[in-house]
């Protein structure tokens, strides 16, 4: 998966995929060939962190 340049579009895309298709961030990153560290870093800079219990990136 190519990551969108805009962090808020990225947030929306990732949270939608987590909600509809993947049971965990690790699963999404493995299946979509996404660098988990890069993804988390980009979204952290936008003020979001992964919440494992909710399986979503949420505002910090």
JSON list of C-alpha atoms in Angstrom, two decimals:
[
{"chain": "A", "resi": 1, "resn": "UNK", "atom": "CA", "xyz": [0.00, 0.00, 0.00]},
{"chain": "A", "resi": 2, "resn": "UNK", "atom": "CA", "xyz": [1.28, 3.45, -0.87]},
{"chain": "A", "resi": 3, "resn": "UNK", "atom": "CA", "xyz": [0.87, 5.79, 2.08]},
{"chain": "A", "resi": 4, "resn": "UNK", "atom": "CA", "xyz": [-0.96, 9.04, 1.27]},
{"chain": "A", "resi": 5, "resn": "UNK", "atom": "CA", "xyz": [1.16, 12.19, 1.66]},
{"chain": "A", "resi": 6, "resn": "UNK", "atom": "CA", "xyz": [-1.47, 13.93, 3.79]},
{"chain": "A", "resi": 7, "resn": "UNK", "atom": "CA", "xyz": [-1.37, 12.65, 7.37]},
{"chain": "A", "resi": 8, "resn": "UNK", "atom": "CA", "xyz": [-5.11, 13.12, 7.96]},
{"chain": "A", "resi": 9, "resn": "UNK", "atom": "CA", "xyz": [-6.02, 11.15, 4.84]},
{"chain": "A", "resi": 10, "resn": "UNK", "atom": "CA", "xyz": [-3.56, 8.51, 6.03]},
{"chain": "A", "resi": 11, "resn": "UNK", "atom": "CA", "xyz": [-5.27, 8.46, 9.44]},
{"chain": "A", "resi": 12, "resn": "UNK", "atom": "CA", "xyz": [-8.68, 7.99, 7.85]},
{"chain": "A", "resi": 13, "resn": "UNK", "atom": "CA", "xyz": [-7.46, 5.26, 5.50]},
{"chain": "A", "resi": 14, "resn": "UNK", "atom": "CA", "xyz": [-5.65, 3.30, 8.20]},
{"chain": "A", "resi": 15, "resn": "UNK", "atom": "CA", "xyz": [-8.49, 3.53, 10.73]},
{"chain": "A", "resi": 16, "resn": "UNK", "atom": "CA", "xyz": [-10.99, 2.42, 8.10]},
{"chain": "A", "resi": 17, "resn": "UNK", "atom": "CA", "xyz": [-8.84, -0.58, 7.19]},
{"chain": "A", "resi": 18, "resn": "UNK", "atom": "CA", "xyz": [-8.36, -1.45, 10.86]},
{"chain": "A", "resi": 19, "resn": "UNK", "atom": "CA", "xyz": [-12.11, -1.24, 11.47]},
{"chain": "A", "resi": 20, "resn": "UNK", "atom": "CA", "xyz": [-13.20, -3.14, 8.35]},
{"chain": "A", "resi": 21, "resn": "UNK", "atom": "CA", "xyz": [-10.40, -5.53, 7.40]},
{"chain": "A", "resi": 22, "resn": "UNK", "atom": "CA", "xyz": [-7.72, -6.13, 10.04]},
{"chain": "A", "resi": 23, "resn": "UNK", "atom": "CA", "xyz": [-7.80, -7.31, 13.66]},
{"chain": "A", "resi": 24, "resn": "UNK", "atom": "CA", "xyz": [-4.56, -5.50, 14.58]},
{"chain": "A", "resi": 25, "resn": "UNK", "atom": "CA", "xyz": [-1.99, -2.96, 13.43]},
{"chain": "A", "resi": 26, "resn": "UNK", "atom": "CA", "xyz": [0.57, -5.73, 13.00]},
{"chain": "A", "resi": 27, "resn": "UNK", "atom": "CA", "xyz": [-1.80, -7.61, 10.72]},
{"chain": "A", "resi": 28, "resn": "UNK", "atom": "CA", "xyz": [-2.46, -4.53, 8.58]},
{"chain": "A", "resi": 29, "resn": "UNK", "atom": "CA", "xyz": [1.24, -3.70, 8.27]},
{"chain": "A", "resi": 30, "resn": "UNK", "atom": "CA", "xyz": [2.17, -7.29, 7.40]},
{"chain": "A", "resi": 31, "resn": "UNK", "atom": "CA", "xyz": [-0.56, -7.75, 4.79]},
{"chain": "A", "resi": 32, "resn": "UNK", "atom": "CA", "xyz": [-0.20, -4.29, 3.23]},
{"chain": "A", "resi": 33, "resn": "UNK", "atom": "CA", "xyz": [3.63, -4.24, 3.34]},
{"chain": "A", "resi": 34, "resn": "UNK", "atom": "CA", "xyz": [3.71, -1.05, 5.44]},
{"chain": "A", "resi": 35, "resn": "UNK", "atom": "CA", "xyz": [6.57, -0.13, 7.79]},
{"chain": "A", "resi": 36, "resn": "UNK", "atom": "CA", "xyz": [4.85, -0.04, 11.19]},
{"chain": "A", "resi": 37, "resn": "UNK", "atom": "CA", "xyz": [7.47, 2.27, 12.71]},
{"chain": "A", "resi": 38, "resn": "UNK", "atom": "CA", "xyz": [7.15, 4.79, 9.87]},
{"chain": "A", "resi": 39, "resn": "UNK", "atom": "CA", "xyz": [3.35, 4.70, 10.04]},
{"chain": "A", "resi": 40, "resn": "UNK", "atom": "CA", "xyz": [3.25, 5.21, 13.82]},
{"chain": "A", "resi": 41, "resn": "UNK", "atom": "CA", "xyz": [5.85, 7.98, 13.61]},
{"chain": "A", "resi": 42, "resn": "UNK", "atom": "CA", "xyz": [3.93, 9.91, 10.96]},
{"chain": "A", "resi": 43, "resn": "UNK", "atom": "CA", "xyz": [0.68, 9.67, 12.85]},
{"chain": "A", "resi": 44, "resn": "UNK", "atom": "CA", "xyz": [2.37, 10.54, 16.16]},
{"chain": "A", "resi": 45, "resn": "UNK", "atom": "CA", "xyz": [3.62, 13.77, 14.58]},
{"chain": "A", "resi": 46, "resn": "UNK", "atom": "CA", "xyz": [-0.02, 14.55, 13.73]},
{"chain": "A", "resi": 47, "resn": "UNK", "atom": "CA", "xyz": [-1.03, 13.88, 17.35]},
{"chain": "A", "resi": 48, "resn": "UNK", "atom": "CA", "xyz": [-2.34, 10.31, 17.10]},
{"chain": "A", "resi": 49, "resn": "UNK", "atom": "CA", "xyz": [-1.28, 7.07, 18.71]},
{"chain": "A", "resi": 50, "resn": "UNK", "atom": "CA", "xyz": [-2.36, 3.48, 18.25]},
{"chain": "A", "resi": 51, "resn": "UNK", "atom": "CA", "xyz": [-4.79, 2.18, 20.87]},
{"chain": "A", "resi": 52, "resn": "UNK", "atom": "CA", "xyz": [-4.62, -1.60, 20.82]},
{"chain": "A", "resi": 53, "resn": "UNK", "atom": "CA", "xyz": [-7.86, -2.06, 22.76]},
{"chain": "A", "resi": 54, "resn": "UNK", "atom": "CA", "xyz": [-9.77, 0.02, 20.22]},
{"chain": "A", "resi": 55, "resn": "UNK", "atom": "CA", "xyz": [-7.70, -1.16, 17.23]},
{"chain": "A", "resi": 56, "resn": "UNK", "atom": "CA", "xyz": [-7.51, 2.40, 16.01]},
{"chain": "A", "resi": 57, "resn": "UNK", "atom": "CA", "xyz": [-5.33, 5.48, 16.01]},
{"chain": "A", "resi": 58, "resn": "UNK", "atom": "CA", "xyz": [-6.77, 8.00, 18.46]},
{"chain": "A", "resi": 59, "resn": "UNK", "atom": "CA", "xyz": [-5.91, 11.52, 19.52]},
{"chain": "A", "resi": 60, "resn": "UNK", "atom": "CA", "xyz": [-3.26, 11.66, 22.24]}
]
